[in-house]
Amino acid sequence: QVQLVESGGGLVQPGGSLRLSCAASGRIFSINAMGWYRQAPGKQRELVADINSGGRTNYADSVKGRFTISRDDAKNTVYLQMNSLKPEDTAVYYCNLRGKLVSMGSRINDYWGQGTQVTVSS
C-alpha cells in the first residue's frame, strides 16, 4: 500500500500560522488528487482543501483566503499553509490521497494518514 506521513500540527494562538506536510511513499502508479480533511470533536469529517493532478485547487468556504494547498510532485508531498487561524479551526487534520497503486492495477482508492492535531487557543 501507500504510506502517508503527516507533520506540522501543534498548538498555536488565534491569528497565528501553521504549515502541514504530508509525504506519500510506496508503489504509486498515479495520483488523481491529494487533500486535507479535518474532524472536530462531535462533528463529521469535512474537506478542507484538495489539489488534483492538474494543479486545480478546491477549498471549503470557511478557509478560503486563509489556507493555501500546494504540492511538490518530485517528493510526492502536499502542504497546507494555514494563516489567520481561528479557534474553530481546531481539529484533527487528515491527509488524503486518491489514486492508483501499482499492485492494484486500474482500481482507484482513497488512502489516509493517521492525522495530526491542530489546536488554536490563547
Coordinates of N, CA and C in Angstrom, one line a residue:
Q1 N 0.8 -1.2 0.0 CA 0.0 0.0 0.0 C 0.9 1.3 0.0
V2 N 0.2 2.4 0.3 CA 0.9 3.7 0.4 C 1.0 4.1 1.8
Q3 N 2.1 4.8 2.2 CA 2.3 5.4 3.5 C 2.1 6.9 3.3
L4 N 1.4 7.5 4.2 CA 1.2 8.9 4.3 C 1.6 9.4 5.6
V5 N 2.7 10.2 5.6 CA 3.3 10.7 6.9 C 3.1 12.1 7.0
E6 N 2.3 12.5 8.0 CA 1.9 13.9 8.3 C 2.8 14.5 9.3
S7 N 3.0 15.8 9.2 CA 3.7 16.6 10.2 C 3.3 18.0 10.2
G8 N 3.6 18.8 11.2 CA 3.4 20.2 11.3 C 2.3 20.7 12.2
G9 N 1.5 19.7 12.8 CA 0.5 20.1 13.7 C 1.0 20.6 15.0
G10 N 0.2 21.2 15.8 CA 0.6 21.7 17.1 C -0.4 22.7 17.7
L11 N 0.1 23.4 18.7 CA -0.7 24.5 19.4 C -0.3 25.8 18.9
V12 N -1.3 26.7 18.5 CA -1.0 28.0 18.0 C -2.0 29.0 18.5
Q13 N -1.7 30.2 18.7 CA -2.6 31.2 19.2 C -3.5 31.7 18.0
P14 N -4.7 32.2 18.3 CA -5.5 32.8 17.3 C -4.8 33.8 16.5
G15 N -4.9 33.8 15.2 CA -4.2 34.7 14.3 C -2.9 34.2 13.8
G16 N -2.4 33.1 14.4 CA -1.1 32.5 14.0 C -1.2 31.7 12.8
S17 N -0.1 31.0 12.5 CA 0.0 30.2 11.3 C 0.7 28.8 11.6
L18 N 0.3 27.9 10.8 CA 0.9 26.6 10.8 C 1.0 26.1 9.4
R19 N 2.0 25.2 9.1 CA 2.1 24.6 7.8 C 2.2 23.1 8.0
L20 N 1.2 22.4 7.4 CA 1.1 20.9 7.5 C 1.8 20.3 6.3
S21 N 2.4 19.2 6.4 CA 3.1 18.5 5.3 C 2.6 17.0 5.4
C22 N 2.5 16.4 4.2 CA 2.1 15.0 4.0 C 2.9 14.5 2.9
A23 N 3.8 13.5 3.3 CA 4.7 12.9 2.3 C 4.1 11.5 2.0
A24 N 3.9 11.2 0.7 CA 3.4 9.9 0.3 C 4.6 9.0 -0.2
S25 N 4.5 7.7 0.1 CA 5.5 6.8 -0.4 C 4.9 5.5 -0.6
G26 N 5.5 4.7 -1.5 CA 5.0 3.4 -1.9 C 5.0 3.2 -3.4
R27 N 4.4 2.1 -3.8 CA 4.4 1.8 -5.2 C 3.2 2.5 -5.9
I28 N 3.3 3.8 -6.0 CA 2.2 4.6 -6.5 C 2.3 4.6 -8.0
F29 N 1.2 4.3 -8.7 CA 1.1 4.3 -10.2 C 0.7 5.7 -10.6
S30 N -0.3 6.3 -10.0 CA -0.8 7.6 -10.4 C -1.6 8.2 -9.3
I31 N -1.6 9.5 -9.2 CA -2.3 10.3 -8.2 C -3.4 11.1 -8.9
N32 N -4.6 11.0 -8.6 CA -5.7 11.8 -9.1 C -5.8 13.1 -8.3
A33 N -5.6 13.0 -7.0 CA -5.7 14.2 -6.1 C -5.1 13.9 -4.8
M34 N -4.7 15.0 -4.1 CA -4.3 14.9 -2.7 C -5.0 16.0 -2.0
G35 N -5.3 15.8 -0.7 CA -6.1 16.8 0.0 C -6.0 16.7 1.5
W36 N -6.6 17.6 2.2 CA -6.7 17.6 3.6 C -8.1 17.7 4.1
Y37 N -8.4 16.8 5.0 CA -9.7 16.8 5.7 C -9.5 17.1 7.2
R38 N -10.5 17.5 7.9 CA -10.4 17.7 9.3 C -11.7 17.2 10.0
Q39 N -11.5 16.8 11.3 CA -12.6 16.4 12.1 C -12.5 17.0 13.5
A40 N -13.5 17.8 13.9 CA -13.5 18.3 15.2 C -14.4 17.5 16.1
P41 N -14.2 17.6 17.4 CA -15.0 16.7 18.3 C -16.5 16.9 18.1
G42 N -17.2 15.8 18.0 CA -18.6 15.8 17.8 C -19.1 16.2 16.4
K43 N -18.2 16.3 15.5 CA -18.5 16.7 14.1 C -18.0 15.6 13.1
Q44 N -18.6 15.6 11.9 CA -18.2 14.7 10.9 C -16.9 15.3 10.2
R45 N -16.2 14.4 9.6 CA -15.0 14.8 8.8 C -15.4 15.6 7.6
E46 N -14.7 16.7 7.4 CA -15.0 17.6 6.3 C -13.8 17.9 5.5
L47 N -14.0 18.1 4.2 CA -13.0 18.5 3.3 C -12.5 19.9 3.6
V48 N -11.2 20.1 3.7 CA -10.6 21.5 3.9 C -10.1 22.0 2.6
A49 N -9.3 21.2 1.9 CA -8.8 21.6 0.6 C -8.2 20.4 -0.1
D50 N -8.3 20.5 -1.4 CA -7.6 19.4 -2.2 C -7.0 20.0 -3.5
I51 N -6.2 19.3 -4.1 CA -5.5 19.7 -5.3 C -5.4 18.5 -6.2
N52 N -5.8 18.6 -7.5 CA -5.8 17.5 -8.4 C -4.5 17.4 -9.2
S53 N -4.4 16.4 -10.1 CA -3.2 16.2 -10.8 C -2.9 17.3 -11.7
G54 N -3.8 18.1 -12.2 CA -3.6 19.2 -13.0 C -3.3 20.5 -12.2
G55 N -3.3 20.4 -10.9 CA -3.0 21.6 -10.1 C -4.2 22.4 -9.7
R56 N -5.4 22.0 -10.1 CA -6.6 22.7 -9.7 C -6.9 22.5 -8.2
T57 N -7.2 23.6 -7.5 CA -7.5 23.5 -6.1 C -8.9 23.8 -5.8
N58 N -9.3 23.3 -4.6 CA -10.7 23.5 -4.1 C -10.6 23.7 -2.6
Y59 N -11.4 24.6 -2.1 CA -11.3 25.0 -0.7 C -12.7 25.0 -0.1
A60 N -12.8 24.6 1.2 CA -14.0 24.9 1.9 C -14.2 26.4 2.1
D61 N -15.5 26.8 2.1 CA -15.8 28.2 2.2 C -15.2 28.8 3.5
S62 N -15.1 28.0 4.6 CA -14.7 28.5 5.9 C -13.2 28.8 5.9
V63 N -12.4 28.3 4.9 CA -11.0 28.6 4.9 C -10.5 29.4 3.7
K64 N -11.4 29.7 2.8 CA -10.9 30.5 1.6 C -10.3 31.8 2.1
G65 N -9.2 32.1 1.5 CA -8.5 33.3 1.8 C -7.5 33.2 2.9
R66 N -7.6 32.1 3.7 CA -6.7 31.9 4.8 C -5.8 30.7 4.6
F67 N -6.2 29.7 4.0 CA -5.4 28.5 3.8 C -5.0 28.4 2.3
T68 N -3.9 27.8 2.1 CA -3.4 27.5 0.7 C -2.8 26.1 0.7
I69 N -3.3 25.3 -0.3 CA -2.8 24.0 -0.5 C -1.8 24.0 -1.7
S70 N -0.7 23.2 -1.6 CA 0.2 23.2 -2.7 C 0.9 21.8 -2.7
R71 N 1.6 21.5 -3.7 CA 2.3 20.2 -3.8 C 3.7 20.3 -4.4
D72 N 4.5 19.2 -4.1 CA 5.8 19.1 -4.7 C 5.8 17.7 -5.3
D73 N 5.6 17.6 -6.6 CA 5.5 16.4 -7.3 C 6.7 15.5 -7.2
A74 N 7.9 16.1 -7.2 CA 9.1 15.3 -7.1 C 9.2 14.6 -5.8
K75 N 8.6 15.1 -4.7 CA 8.6 14.5 -3.4 C 7.3 13.8 -3.0
N76 N 6.3 13.8 -3.9 CA 5.0 13.3 -3.6 C 4.5 13.8 -2.3
T77 N 4.6 15.1 -2.1 CA 4.3 15.8 -0.9 C 3.2 16.9 -1.1
V78 N 2.3 16.9 -0.2 CA 1.3 18.0 -0.3 C 1.4 18.8 1.0
Y79 N 1.2 20.1 0.9 CA 1.3 21.0 2.0 C 0.0 21.8 2.2
L80 N -0.3 22.2 3.4 CA -1.4 23.1 3.7 C -0.8 24.2 4.6
Q81 N -0.8 25.4 4.0 CA -0.4 26.6 4.7 C -1.6 27.2 5.3
M82 N -1.6 27.3 6.7 CA -2.8 27.8 7.4 C -2.4 29.1 8.1
N83 N -3.1 30.2 7.6 CA -2.8 31.5 8.2 C -4.1 32.0 8.9
S84 N -4.0 33.1 9.7 CA -5.1 33.7 10.4 C -6.0 32.6 11.1
L85 N -5.3 31.7 11.8 CA -6.1 30.6 12.4 C -7.0 31.1 13.4
K86 N -8.2 30.4 13.5 CA -9.2 30.7 14.4 C -9.5 29.5 15.4
P87 N -10.0 29.7 16.5 CA -10.3 28.6 17.4 C -11.2 27.5 16.7
E88 N -12.1 27.9 15.9 CA -12.9 26.9 15.2 C -12.2 26.0 14.2
D89 N -10.9 26.4 13.9 CA -10.1 25.5 13.1 C -9.5 24.3 13.8
T90 N -9.7 24.3 15.2 CA -9.2 23.2 16.0 C -9.8 21.9 15.6
A91 N -9.0 20.9 15.2 CA -9.4 19.6 14.8 C -8.2 18.7 14.5
V92 N -8.5 17.5 14.3 CA -7.5 16.6 13.8 C -7.6 16.7 12.2
Y93 N -6.4 16.9 11.7 CA -6.3 17.1 10.2 C -5.7 15.8 9.6
Y94 N -6.4 15.3 8.6 CA -6.0 14.1 7.9 C -5.6 14.3 6.5
C95 N -4.5 13.7 6.1 CA -4.1 13.8 4.7 C -4.8 12.7 3.9
N96 N -5.2 13.0 2.7 CA -5.9 12.1 1.8 C -5.2 12.0 0.5
L97 N -5.0 10.8 -0.1 CA -4.5 10.6 -1.4 C -5.5 9.7 -2.2
R98 N -5.9 10.2 -3.3 CA -6.8 9.4 -4.2 C -6.0 9.1 -5.5
G99 N -5.8 7.7 -5.7 CA -5.0 7.3 -6.8 C -5.0 5.8 -7.0
K100 N -4.0 5.4 -7.8 CA -3.8 4.0 -8.1 C -2.5 3.5 -7.7
L101 N -2.4 2.4 -7.1 CA -1.2 1.7 -6.7 C -0.8 0.7 -7.8
V102 N 0.5 0.5 -8.0 CA 1.0 -0.4 -9.0 C 0.3 -1.8 -8.8
S103 N 0.2 -2.3 -7.6 CA -0.3 -3.6 -7.3 C -1.8 -3.7 -7.5
M104 N -2.5 -2.6 -7.6 CA -4.0 -2.6 -7.7 C -4.5 -2.4 -9.1
G105 N -3.6 -2.2 -10.1 CA -4.0 -2.0 -11.5 C -4.8 -0.8 -11.7
S106 N -6.0 -0.9 -12.2 CA -6.9 0.2 -12.6 C -7.7 0.7 -11.4
R107 N -7.7 0.0 -10.3 CA -8.5 0.4 -9.1 C -8.1 1.7 -8.5
I108 N -9.0 2.7 -8.4 CA -8.8 3.9 -7.7 C -9.3 3.8 -6.3
N109 N -8.4 4.1 -5.3 CA -8.7 4.1 -3.9 C -8.4 5.4 -3.2
D110 N -9.0 5.5 -2.0 CA -8.6 6.6 -1.2 C -7.7 6.1 0.0
Y111 N -6.6 6.8 0.3 CA -5.7 6.4 1.3 C -5.6 7.6 2.3
W112 N -5.4 7.2 3.6 CA -5.5 8.2 4.6 C -4.3 8.1 5.5
G113 N -3.8 9.3 6.0 CA -2.8 9.4 7.0 C -3.5 9.2 8.4
Q114 N -2.6 9.1 9.4 CA -3.1 8.9 10.8 C -3.7 10.1 11.4
G115 N -3.5 11.3 10.9 CA -4.0 12.5 11.4 C -3.0 13.3 12.3
T116 N -3.1 14.6 12.3 CA -2.3 15.4 13.2 C -3.1 16.5 13.8
Q117 N -2.9 16.7 15.1 CA -3.8 17.6 15.9 C -3.4 19.0 15.7
V118 N -4.3 19.9 15.4 CA -4.2 21.3 15.3 C -5.1 21.9 16.4
T119 N -4.5 22.7 17.3 CA -5.2 23.3 18.3 C -5.0 24.8 18.3
V120 N -6.0 25.6 18.2 CA -5.9 27.1 18.1 C -6.5 27.6 19.4
S121 N -5.7 28.2 20.3 CA -6.2 28.6 21.6 C -5.2 29.6 22.1
S122 N -5.8 30.6 22.9 CA -5.0 31.6 23.6 C -4.6 31.1 24.9

